[in-house]
């Protein structure tokens, strides 16, 4: 049986503008970081390359595609958007793990301490948490495995809040990476990267936050009064 239609009317012009702006705010700093990394190429350069592509583009787009992307919300069914979500997320997480392996290998080759800076500690914690949330997402997408002990809506709430927290941590880790000794760009470029990811993160997470809070009120709030 084919998937049901998306069930939404065409997005407004304002919604499309914000959607397009969000994509630009994600793409621009990633291109800038890639340009700097390839311009100062070394084995270590693959760390910012993998992290910027994995977090700033793929994982961020995975979150946005399932909840806020205007064109996809109109053209593609919820089932297909969820499929796109986990494909983008898995690909992005794979790049993030490759980036982690590169930085660990680079530290070993340079005989330097591991995870000694706030950026590296934040990055490691973020990666561990996002792996846990991604694994939990498999359960969320297959609620029959744990039903009736956990209701599907409760799984969605838990996955939503966990995903929101992980997205914030991953973007924060990506931003703090521009404040390390590696950064070959200008102070203005660093500030623009910060602003772009911060604003894009706000746009991406606004709808998931509102949706998770709304569901929480329904599940944990007082029961409706009857006349």
Coordinates of C-alpha atoms in Angstrom, one line a residue:
X1 CA 0.0 0.0 0.0
X2 CA 1.4 3.4 -0.9
X3 CA 2.2 5.9 1.9
X4 CA -0.5 8.4 2.7
X5 CA -0.1 11.9 1.4
X6 CA 1.7 14.5 3.5
X7 CA -1.7 16.0 4.4
X8 CA -0.7 19.6 4.4
X9 CA -1.5 22.5 2.1
X10 CA 1.2 24.4 0.2
X11 CA 3.5 26.3 2.6
X12 CA 3.2 30.1 2.8
X13 CA 5.8 32.4 1.2
X14 CA 7.0 33.4 4.7
X15 CA 7.4 29.7 5.7
X16 CA 9.4 29.0 2.5
X17 CA 11.6 32.0 3.1
X18 CA 12.5 30.8 6.6
X19 CA 13.1 27.3 5.4
X20 CA 15.4 28.5 2.6
X21 CA 17.2 30.8 5.1
X22 CA 17.8 27.9 7.5
X23 CA 19.4 25.8 4.7
X24 CA 21.6 28.7 3.7
X25 CA 22.6 29.3 7.4
X26 CA 23.7 25.7 7.6
X27 CA 25.4 25.4 4.2
X28 CA 27.4 28.6 4.3
X29 CA 29.5 27.9 7.4
X30 CA 30.1 24.3 6.4
X31 CA 31.4 25.5 3.0
X32 CA 33.6 28.0 4.8
X33 CA 35.0 25.4 7.2
X34 CA 35.7 23.0 4.3
X35 CA 37.5 25.7 2.4
X36 CA 39.7 26.5 5.3
X37 CA 40.4 22.8 6.0
X38 CA 41.4 22.0 2.5
X39 CA 43.4 25.2 2.2
X40 CA 45.4 24.1 5.3
X41 CA 45.3 20.4 4.4
X42 CA 46.8 17.8 6.7
X43 CA 45.7 14.5 8.2
X44 CA 44.1 16.5 11.1
X45 CA 42.1 18.6 8.6
X46 CA 39.8 15.5 8.0
X47 CA 38.6 16.0 11.6
X48 CA 36.9 19.4 11.0
X49 CA 35.9 18.2 7.5
X50 CA 34.0 15.1 8.8
X51 CA 32.6 17.0 11.8
X52 CA 31.3 20.0 9.8
X53 CA 29.7 17.7 7.2
X54 CA 28.4 15.2 9.7
X55 CA 27.0 17.7 12.3
X56 CA 26.5 21.0 10.5
X57 CA 24.9 19.5 7.4
X58 CA 23.7 16.0 7.7
X59 CA 22.5 15.6 11.3
X60 CA 21.1 19.2 11.4
X61 CA 19.2 18.4 8.1
X62 CA 18.0 15.1 9.6
X63 CA 16.3 17.0 12.4
X64 CA 14.9 19.6 10.2
X65 CA 13.7 17.2 7.5
X66 CA 11.4 15.4 9.9
X67 CA 9.9 18.4 11.6
X68 CA 10.3 21.8 10.0
X69 CA 11.3 21.7 6.4
X70 CA 8.5 23.4 4.6
X71 CA 8.9 21.9 1.1
X72 CA 9.3 18.3 2.4
X73 CA 6.4 18.8 4.8
X74 CA 4.1 19.6 1.8
X75 CA 5.5 17.1 -0.7
X76 CA 6.6 14.0 1.3
X77 CA 4.6 11.9 3.7
X78 CA 5.5 11.6 7.4
X79 CA 6.7 8.0 6.9
X80 CA 9.1 9.0 4.1
X81 CA 10.3 12.0 6.1
X82 CA 11.1 9.7 9.0
X83 CA 13.0 7.4 6.6
X84 CA 15.0 10.4 5.3
X85 CA 15.6 11.4 9.0
X86 CA 17.3 8.2 9.9
X87 CA 19.3 7.9 6.6
X88 CA 20.7 11.4 7.0
X89 CA 21.3 10.9 10.7
X90 CA 23.1 7.6 10.2
X91 CA 25.3 9.0 7.5
X92 CA 26.1 12.1 9.6
X93 CA 26.8 10.0 12.7
X94 CA 29.2 7.8 10.6
X95 CA 31.1 10.9 9.6
X96 CA 31.2 12.1 13.2
X97 CA 32.6 8.8 14.3
X98 CA 35.2 8.9 11.5
X99 CA 36.1 12.4 12.7
X100 CA 36.5 11.0 16.3
X101 CA 38.8 8.3 15.1
X102 CA 40.9 10.8 13.2
X103 CA 41.4 13.1 16.2
X104 CA 42.3 10.2 18.5
X105 CA 44.8 8.9 15.9
X106 CA 46.3 12.3 15.5
X107 CA 46.7 12.6 19.3
X108 CA 48.4 9.2 19.4
X109 CA 50.8 10.2 16.6
X110 CA 51.6 13.4 18.3
X111 CA 51.9 11.9 21.7
X112 CA 49.5 14.4 23.2
X113 CA 46.9 14.1 25.9
X114 CA 43.4 13.0 24.9
X115 CA 40.2 15.0 25.6
X116 CA 42.0 17.6 27.7
X117 CA 40.2 20.7 26.4
X118 CA 36.6 21.9 26.9
X119 CA 36.0 21.4 23.2
X120 CA 37.2 17.8 23.1
X121 CA 35.3 16.9 26.3
X122 CA 32.1 18.4 25.0
X123 CA 32.6 16.6 21.7
X124 CA 33.1 13.3 23.3
X125 CA 30.1 13.6 25.6
X126 CA 28.0 14.8 22.6
X127 CA 29.0 11.8 20.5
X128 CA 28.2 9.3 23.3
X129 CA 24.8 10.8 23.9
X130 CA 23.9 11.0 20.2
X131 CA 24.8 7.4 19.8
X132 CA 22.5 6.5 22.7
X133 CA 19.6 8.7 21.4
X134 CA 20.0 7.2 17.9
X135 CA 19.8 3.7 19.3
X136 CA 16.7 4.7 21.3
X137 CA 15.3 6.1 18.0
X138 CA 15.1 2.6 16.6
X139 CA 12.9 1.6 19.6
X140 CA 10.8 4.8 19.1
X141 CA 10.2 3.8 15.5
X142 CA 9.2 0.3 16.6
X143 CA 7.0 0.9 19.7
X144 CA 5.5 -2.6 19.5
X145 CA 8.8 -3.9 21.0
X146 CA 8.1 -2.3 24.4
X147 CA 4.3 -1.9 24.3
X148 CA 2.3 -1.8 26.6
X149 CA 5.0 -1.0 29.2
X150 CA 5.8 2.3 27.3
X151 CA 3.2 4.1 25.2
X152 CA 4.3 5.3 21.7
X153 CA 3.7 8.9 22.6
X154 CA 5.9 8.6 25.6
X155 CA 8.7 7.2 23.5
X156 CA 8.3 10.1 21.0
X157 CA 8.5 12.6 23.9
X158 CA 11.7 11.0 25.3
X159 CA 13.3 10.8 21.8
X160 CA 12.4 14.3 21.0
X161 CA 13.8 15.9 24.1
X162 CA 17.0 13.7 23.8
X163 CA 17.4 14.6 20.2
X164 CA 17.0 18.3 21.0
X165 CA 19.6 18.2 23.7
X166 CA 22.0 16.2 21.5
X167 CA 21.6 18.7 18.6
X168 CA 22.4 21.6 20.8
X169 CA 25.5 19.8 22.2
X170 CA 26.7 18.8 18.7
X171 CA 26.3 22.3 17.3
X172 CA 28.0 23.7 20.4
X173 CA 30.9 21.3 19.9
X174 CA 31.2 22.3 16.3
X175 CA 31.2 26.0 17.2
X176 CA 33.8 25.6 20.0
X177 CA 36.0 23.8 17.5
X178 CA 36.5 27.2 15.7
X179 CA 38.0 28.5 18.9
X180 CA 40.8 26.0 19.0
X181 CA 44.4 26.5 17.9
X182 CA 43.5 24.8 14.6
X183 CA 41.3 27.6 13.3
X184 CA 43.0 29.2 10.3
X185 CA 40.2 31.7 9.6
X186 CA 39.7 35.3 10.7
X187 CA 37.9 36.5 13.8
X188 CA 35.1 37.8 11.7
X189 CA 34.7 34.4 10.0
X190 CA 34.6 32.7 13.3
X191 CA 31.9 35.1 14.5
X192 CA 29.9 34.5 11.3
X193 CA 30.1 30.7 11.8
X194 CA 28.9 31.1 15.4
X195 CA 26.0 33.3 14.3
X196 CA 25.0 31.1 11.4
X197 CA 24.9 27.9 13.4
X198 CA 23.2 29.6 16.4
X199 CA 20.4 31.1 14.3
X200 CA 20.0 27.9 12.2
X201 CA 19.9 25.8 15.3
X202 CA 17.1 28.1 16.7
X203 CA 15.0 27.7 13.5
X204 CA 15.6 23.9 13.4
X205 CA 14.7 23.2 17.0
X206 CA 11.8 25.6 17.5
X207 CA 9.1 23.3 16.1
X208 CA 10.5 20.1 17.8
X209 CA 10.6 22.0 21.2
X210 CA 7.1 23.3 20.8
X211 CA 5.9 19.8 19.7
X212 CA 7.6 18.0 22.6
X213 CA 6.3 20.5 25.2
X214 CA 2.8 20.2 23.7
X215 CA 2.8 16.4 23.9
X216 CA 4.2 16.5 27.4
X217 CA 1.3 18.7 28.5
X218 CA -1.2 16.2 27.1
X219 CA 0.5 13.1 28.6
X220 CA 1.6 14.5 32.0
X221 CA -1.0 17.3 32.5
X222 CA -4.2 17.0 34.4
X223 CA -7.0 15.0 32.7
X224 CA -9.6 17.0 30.9
X225 CA -12.6 17.9 32.9
X226 CA -16.0 16.6 31.8
X227 CA -19.1 18.6 32.0

